[in-house]
Amino acid sequence: MIRLAKILEIPDILNITQACAKSMIDEGIYQWNEYYPSKEAFEKDIARKELYVLEENEEIIGIIVLSTLMDEEYCPINWLTPNKKNIYIHRLAVHPKAQKKGYAKELMDFGEDYACRGGFISVRLDTFSKNGRNNRFYQARGYQTVGDIYFPKQSEFPFHCYELIL
């Protein structure tokens, strides 16, 4: 079941993202670290009613943020659609013990369905350029690469921006 997250669930959510960060670092993928994702980011996501959790057997195993706010880092990107009525996906995560079971697909399906039902014209996101699995995942879903951005606190390497026109 996918539902809005609650503030009291932040420790569980951080456990998921920290486990994902460790798993990626173990694979040489420096996408997330001790600065990101942060407790403060999740508090803002919950306050804006943008953070959703995926529960299986009453345990949170995945998360996704569906936001209408365009981060300033995205401003230089030449998006495929106008900067209005877009959904931005952030912080998609599935606990490593639950990965490769279709949960990321379920979360993305939820996000894309949410965007369609809401009359949005596109879904936008970014992922680390060195995370091959993520890049293949989004490309297979029909997302088009539109440019690169940088998050110096996370990596010297770029993050690829993607957009799916609905």
PDB file of C-alpha atoms in Angstrom:
ATOM      1  CA  MET A   1       0.000   0.000   0.000  1.00  0.00           C
ATOM      2  CA  ILE A   2       1.256   3.481  -0.874  1.00  0.00           C
ATOM      3  CA  ARG A   3       0.156   6.372   1.336  1.00  0.00           C
ATOM      4  CA  LEU A   4       1.293   9.745   2.650  1.00  0.00           C
ATOM      5  CA  ALA A   5       4.110   9.560   5.198  1.00  0.00           C
ATOM      6  CA  LYS A   6       3.705  10.658   8.811  1.00  0.00           C
ATOM      7  CA  ILE A   7       6.198  12.755  10.760  1.00  0.00           C
ATOM      8  CA  LEU A   8       6.692   9.977  13.334  1.00  0.00           C
ATOM      9  CA  GLU A   9       7.911   7.688  10.522  1.00  0.00           C
ATOM     10  CA  ILE A  10      10.997   9.765   9.727  1.00  0.00           C
ATOM     11  CA  PRO A  11      13.343   7.426  11.685  1.00  0.00           C
ATOM     12  CA  ASP A  12      12.088   4.454   9.605  1.00  0.00           C
ATOM     13  CA  ILE A  13      12.436   6.487   6.418  1.00  0.00           C
ATOM     14  CA  LEU A  14      15.997   7.518   7.327  1.00  0.00           C
ATOM     15  CA  ASN A  15      16.835   3.861   8.034  1.00  0.00           C
ATOM     16  CA  ILE A  16      15.797   3.057   4.455  1.00  0.00           C
ATOM     17  CA  THR A  17      17.760   5.889   2.861  1.00  0.00           C
ATOM     18  CA  GLN A  18      20.844   5.217   5.005  1.00  0.00           C
ATOM     19  CA  ALA A  19      20.718   1.516   4.080  1.00  0.00           C
ATOM     20  CA  CYS A  20      20.409   2.527   0.411  1.00  0.00           C
ATOM     21  CA  ALA A  21      23.330   4.955   0.739  1.00  0.00           C
ATOM     22  CA  LYS A  22      25.513   2.259   2.311  1.00  0.00           C
ATOM     23  CA  SER A  23      24.532  -0.271  -0.354  1.00  0.00           C
ATOM     24  CA  MET A  24      25.340   2.183  -3.163  1.00  0.00           C
ATOM     25  CA  ILE A  25      28.661   3.205  -1.591  1.00  0.00           C
ATOM     26  CA  ASP A  26      29.552  -0.487  -1.253  1.00  0.00           C
ATOM     27  CA  GLU A  27      29.012  -0.699  -5.042  1.00  0.00           C
ATOM     28  CA  GLY A  28      31.165   2.396  -5.664  1.00  0.00           C
ATOM     29  CA  ILE A  29      28.144   4.627  -6.343  1.00  0.00           C
ATOM     30  CA  TYR A  30      28.501   7.860  -4.392  1.00  0.00           C
ATOM     31  CA  GLN A  31      24.974   9.154  -4.938  1.00  0.00           C
ATOM     32  CA  TRP A  32      23.796   9.587  -1.335  1.00  0.00           C
ATOM     33  CA  ASN A  33      25.857  10.308   1.763  1.00  0.00           C
ATOM     34  CA  GLU A  34      25.655  11.686   5.312  1.00  0.00           C
ATOM     35  CA  TYR A  35      24.279  15.015   3.988  1.00  0.00           C
ATOM     36  CA  TYR A  36      21.590  13.657   1.683  1.00  0.00           C
ATOM     37  CA  PRO A  37      18.830  12.755   2.067  1.00  0.00           C
ATOM     38  CA  SER A  38      18.410  14.591   5.349  1.00  0.00           C
ATOM     39  CA  LYS A  39      15.881  14.546   8.156  1.00  0.00           C
ATOM     40  CA  GLU A  40      15.145  18.215   7.384  1.00  0.00           C
ATOM     41  CA  ALA A  41      14.343  17.407   3.738  1.00  0.00           C
ATOM     42  CA  PHE A  42      11.886  14.728   4.834  1.00  0.00           C
ATOM     43  CA  GLU A  43      10.280  17.064   7.382  1.00  0.00           C
ATOM     44  CA  LYS A  44       9.657  19.597   4.589  1.00  0.00           C
ATOM     45  CA  ASP A  45       8.356  16.851   2.280  1.00  0.00           C
ATOM     46  CA  ILE A  46       5.862  15.726   4.933  1.00  0.00           C
ATOM     47  CA  ALA A  47       4.785  19.301   5.738  1.00  0.00           C
ATOM     48  CA  ARG A  48       4.033  19.825   2.022  1.00  0.00           C
ATOM     49  CA  LYS A  49       2.249  16.428   1.819  1.00  0.00           C
ATOM     50  CA  GLU A  50       4.682  15.236  -0.868  1.00  0.00           C
ATOM     51  CA  LEU A  51       6.326  12.205   0.769  1.00  0.00           C
ATOM     52  CA  TYR A  52       4.721   8.824   0.200  1.00  0.00           C
ATOM     53  CA  VAL A  53       5.660   5.495   1.739  1.00  0.00           C
ATOM     54  CA  LEU A  54       5.229   1.971   0.414  1.00  0.00           C
ATOM     55  CA  GLU A  55       4.213  -0.505   3.105  1.00  0.00           C
ATOM     56  CA  GLU A  56       4.418  -4.270   2.910  1.00  0.00           C
ATOM     57  CA  ASN A  57       3.202  -6.320   5.890  1.00  0.00           C
ATOM     58  CA  GLU A  58       2.898  -3.104   7.961  1.00  0.00           C
ATOM     59  CA  GLU A  59       6.579  -2.251   7.369  1.00  0.00           C
ATOM     60  CA  ILE A  60       7.767   0.744   5.356  1.00  0.00           C
ATOM     61  CA  ILE A  61      10.040  -0.577   2.620  1.00  0.00           C
ATOM     62  CA  GLY A  62      10.062   2.262   0.105  1.00  0.00           C
ATOM     63  CA  ILE A  63       9.520   5.976  -0.391  1.00  0.00           C
ATOM     64  CA  ILE A  64       8.914   8.517  -3.130  1.00  0.00           C
ATOM     65  CA  VAL A  65       8.537  12.302  -3.134  1.00  0.00           C
ATOM     66  CA  LEU A  66       6.087  13.844  -5.616  1.00  0.00           C
ATOM     67  CA  SER A  67       6.617  17.591  -5.700  1.00  0.00           C
ATOM     68  CA  THR A  68       5.304  20.478  -7.773  1.00  0.00           C
ATOM     69  CA  LEU A  69       8.272  22.663  -6.771  1.00  0.00           C
ATOM     70  CA  MET A  70      11.140  23.058  -9.220  1.00  0.00           C
ATOM     71  CA  ASP A  71      14.506  23.127  -7.429  1.00  0.00           C
ATOM     72  CA  GLU A  72      16.754  26.017  -8.465  1.00  0.00           C
ATOM     73  CA  GLU A  73      19.357  23.518  -9.715  1.00  0.00           C
ATOM     74  CA  TYR A  74      16.881  22.615 -12.460  1.00  0.00           C
ATOM     75  CA  CYS A  75      16.590  26.182 -13.825  1.00  0.00           C
ATOM     76  CA  PRO A  76      19.405  25.901 -16.423  1.00  0.00           C
ATOM     77  CA  ILE A  77      17.967  22.671 -17.861  1.00  0.00           C
ATOM     78  CA  ASN A  78      16.330  22.800 -21.271  1.00  0.00           C
ATOM     79  CA  TRP A  79      13.228  20.784 -20.370  1.00  0.00           C
ATOM     80  CA  LEU A  80      11.031  19.292 -23.092  1.00  0.00           C
ATOM     81  CA  THR A  81       7.884  21.002 -21.764  1.00  0.00           C
ATOM     82  CA  PRO A  82       7.127  24.450 -20.287  1.00  0.00           C
ATOM     83  CA  ASN A  83       7.880  24.975 -16.576  1.00  0.00           C
ATOM     84  CA  LYS A  84       4.274  24.635 -15.461  1.00  0.00           C
ATOM     85  CA  LYS A  85       2.144  21.680 -14.398  1.00  0.00           C
ATOM     86  CA  ASN A  86       5.172  19.386 -13.883  1.00  0.00           C
ATOM     87  CA  ILE A  87       5.707  16.798 -11.169  1.00  0.00           C
ATOM     88  CA  TYR A  88       9.217  16.305  -9.774  1.00  0.00           C
ATOM     89  CA  ILE A  89      10.202  12.936  -8.347  1.00  0.00           C
ATOM     90  CA  HIS A  90      12.808  12.981  -5.598  1.00  0.00           C
ATOM     91  CA  ARG A  91      14.273  10.527  -3.119  1.00  0.00           C
ATOM     92  CA  LEU A  92      12.890   7.328  -4.616  1.00  0.00           C
ATOM     93  CA  ALA A  93      14.201   4.539  -2.402  1.00  0.00           C
ATOM     94  CA  VAL A  94      13.510   0.891  -1.676  1.00  0.00           C
ATOM     95  CA  HIS A  95      15.267  -0.793   1.243  1.00  0.00           C
ATOM     96  CA  PRO A  96      18.097  -2.999  -0.127  1.00  0.00           C
ATOM     97  CA  LYS A  97      16.531  -6.127   1.411  1.00  0.00           C
ATOM     98  CA  ALA A  98      13.378  -5.471  -0.672  1.00  0.00           C
ATOM     99  CA  GLN A  99      15.056  -4.468  -3.939  1.00  0.00           C
ATOM    100  CA  LYS A 100      14.696  -6.298  -7.254  1.00  0.00           C
ATOM    101  CA  LYS A 101      11.098  -7.275  -6.438  1.00  0.00           C
ATOM    102  CA  GLY A 102       9.289  -4.614  -8.485  1.00  0.00           C
ATOM    103  CA  TYR A 103       8.747  -2.095  -5.679  1.00  0.00           C
ATOM    104  CA  ALA A 104      10.558   0.766  -7.452  1.00  0.00           C
ATOM    105  CA  LYS A 105       8.353   0.122 -10.480  1.00  0.00           C
ATOM    106  CA  GLU A 106       5.282   0.182  -8.221  1.00  0.00           C
ATOM    107  CA  LEU A 107       6.362   3.526  -6.724  1.00  0.00           C
ATOM    108  CA  MET A 108       7.070   5.003 -10.169  1.00  0.00           C
ATOM    109  CA  ASP A 109       3.737   3.731 -11.508  1.00  0.00           C
ATOM    110  CA  PHE A 110       2.069   5.446  -8.547  1.00  0.00           C
ATOM    111  CA  GLY A 111       3.911   8.723  -9.234  1.00  0.00           C
ATOM    112  CA  GLU A 112       3.155   8.700 -12.954  1.00  0.00           C
ATOM    113  CA  ASP A 113      -0.518   7.814 -12.334  1.00  0.00           C
ATOM    114  CA  TYR A 114      -0.705  10.626  -9.764  1.00  0.00           C
ATOM    115  CA  ALA A 115       0.682  13.048 -12.369  1.00  0.00           C
ATOM    116  CA  CYS A 116      -1.780  11.876 -15.041  1.00  0.00           C
ATOM    117  CA  ARG A 117      -4.779  12.131 -12.694  1.00  0.00           C
ATOM    118  CA  GLY A 118      -3.640  15.602 -11.619  1.00  0.00           C
ATOM    119  CA  GLY A 119      -3.454  16.912 -15.176  1.00  0.00           C
ATOM    120  CA  PHE A 120       0.307  17.410 -15.140  1.00  0.00           C
ATOM    121  CA  ILE A 121       2.114  17.585 -18.493  1.00  0.00           C
ATOM    122  CA  SER A 122       5.320  15.816 -17.502  1.00  0.00           C
ATOM    123  CA  VAL A 123       7.292  14.019 -14.822  1.00  0.00           C
ATOM    124  CA  ARG A 124      10.833  15.230 -14.150  1.00  0.00           C
ATOM    125  CA  LEU A 125      13.641  13.746 -12.067  1.00  0.00           C
ATOM    126  CA  ASP A 126      17.387  13.390 -11.785  1.00  0.00           C
ATOM    127  CA  THR A 127      19.663  10.488 -10.992  1.00  0.00           C
ATOM    128  CA  PHE A 128      23.376  10.069 -10.493  1.00  0.00           C
ATOM    129  CA  SER A 129      25.274   9.611 -13.764  1.00  0.00           C
ATOM    130  CA  LYS A 130      27.348   6.770 -12.273  1.00  0.00           C
ATOM    131  CA  ASN A 131      24.270   4.780 -11.196  1.00  0.00           C
ATOM    132  CA  GLY A 132      23.814   2.601 -14.272  1.00  0.00           C
ATOM    133  CA  ARG A 133      20.902   0.635 -12.865  1.00  0.00           C
ATOM    134  CA  ASN A 134      18.866   3.784 -12.164  1.00  0.00           C
ATOM    135  CA  ASN A 135      19.659   5.294 -15.553  1.00  0.00           C
ATOM    136  CA  ARG A 136      18.589   2.112 -17.368  1.00  0.00           C
ATOM    137  CA  PHE A 137      15.431   1.930 -15.208  1.00  0.00           C
ATOM    138  CA  TYR A 138      14.276   5.452 -16.150  1.00  0.00           C
ATOM    139  CA  GLN A 139      15.231   5.096 -19.810  1.00  0.00           C
ATOM    140  CA  ALA A 140      13.268   1.832 -20.043  1.00  0.00           C
ATOM    141  CA  ARG A 141      10.224   3.711 -18.690  1.00  0.00           C
ATOM    142  CA  GLY A 142      10.465   6.202 -21.569  1.00  0.00           C
ATOM    143  CA  TYR A 143      12.224   9.058 -19.790  1.00  0.00           C
ATOM    144  CA  GLN A 144      14.382  11.235 -22.027  1.00  0.00           C
ATOM    145  CA  THR A 145      17.724  12.717 -20.925  1.00  0.00           C
ATOM    146  CA  VAL A 146      17.576  16.518 -21.012  1.00  0.00           C
ATOM    147  CA  GLY A 147      20.798  17.672 -19.327  1.00  0.00           C
ATOM    148  CA  ASP A 148      23.083  17.459 -16.316  1.00  0.00           C
ATOM    149  CA  ILE A 149      23.214  19.187 -12.940  1.00  0.00           C
ATOM    150  CA  TYR A 150      25.737  19.040 -10.101  1.00  0.00           C
ATOM    151  CA  PHE A 151      25.419  18.604  -6.350  1.00  0.00           C
ATOM    152  CA  PRO A 152      28.957  19.286  -5.039  1.00  0.00           C
ATOM    153  CA  LYS A 153      28.164  18.001  -1.521  1.00  0.00           C
ATOM    154  CA  GLN A 154      27.250  14.646  -3.040  1.00  0.00           C
ATOM    155  CA  SER A 155      29.698  14.130  -5.891  1.00  0.00           C
ATOM    156  CA  GLU A 156      32.026  15.722  -8.414  1.00  0.00           C
ATOM    157  CA  PHE A 157      30.151  13.776 -11.106  1.00  0.00           C
ATOM    158  CA  PRO A 158      26.930  15.030 -12.710  1.00  0.00           C
ATOM    159  CA  PHE A 159      23.361  13.965 -12.147  1.00  0.00           C
ATOM    160  CA  HIS A 160      21.374  13.303 -15.333  1.00  0.00           C
ATOM    161  CA  CYS A 161      18.008  15.054 -15.601  1.00  0.00           C
ATOM    162  CA  TYR A 162      15.146  13.126 -17.182  1.00  0.00           C
ATOM    163  CA  GLU A 163      11.659  14.022 -18.329  1.00  0.00           C
ATOM    164  CA  LEU A 164       8.657  11.931 -19.299  1.00  0.00           C
ATOM    165  CA  ILE A 165       5.976  13.721 -21.294  1.00  0.00           C
ATOM    166  CA  LEU A 166       2.514  12.532 -20.275  1.00  0.00           C
TER     167      LEU A 166
END
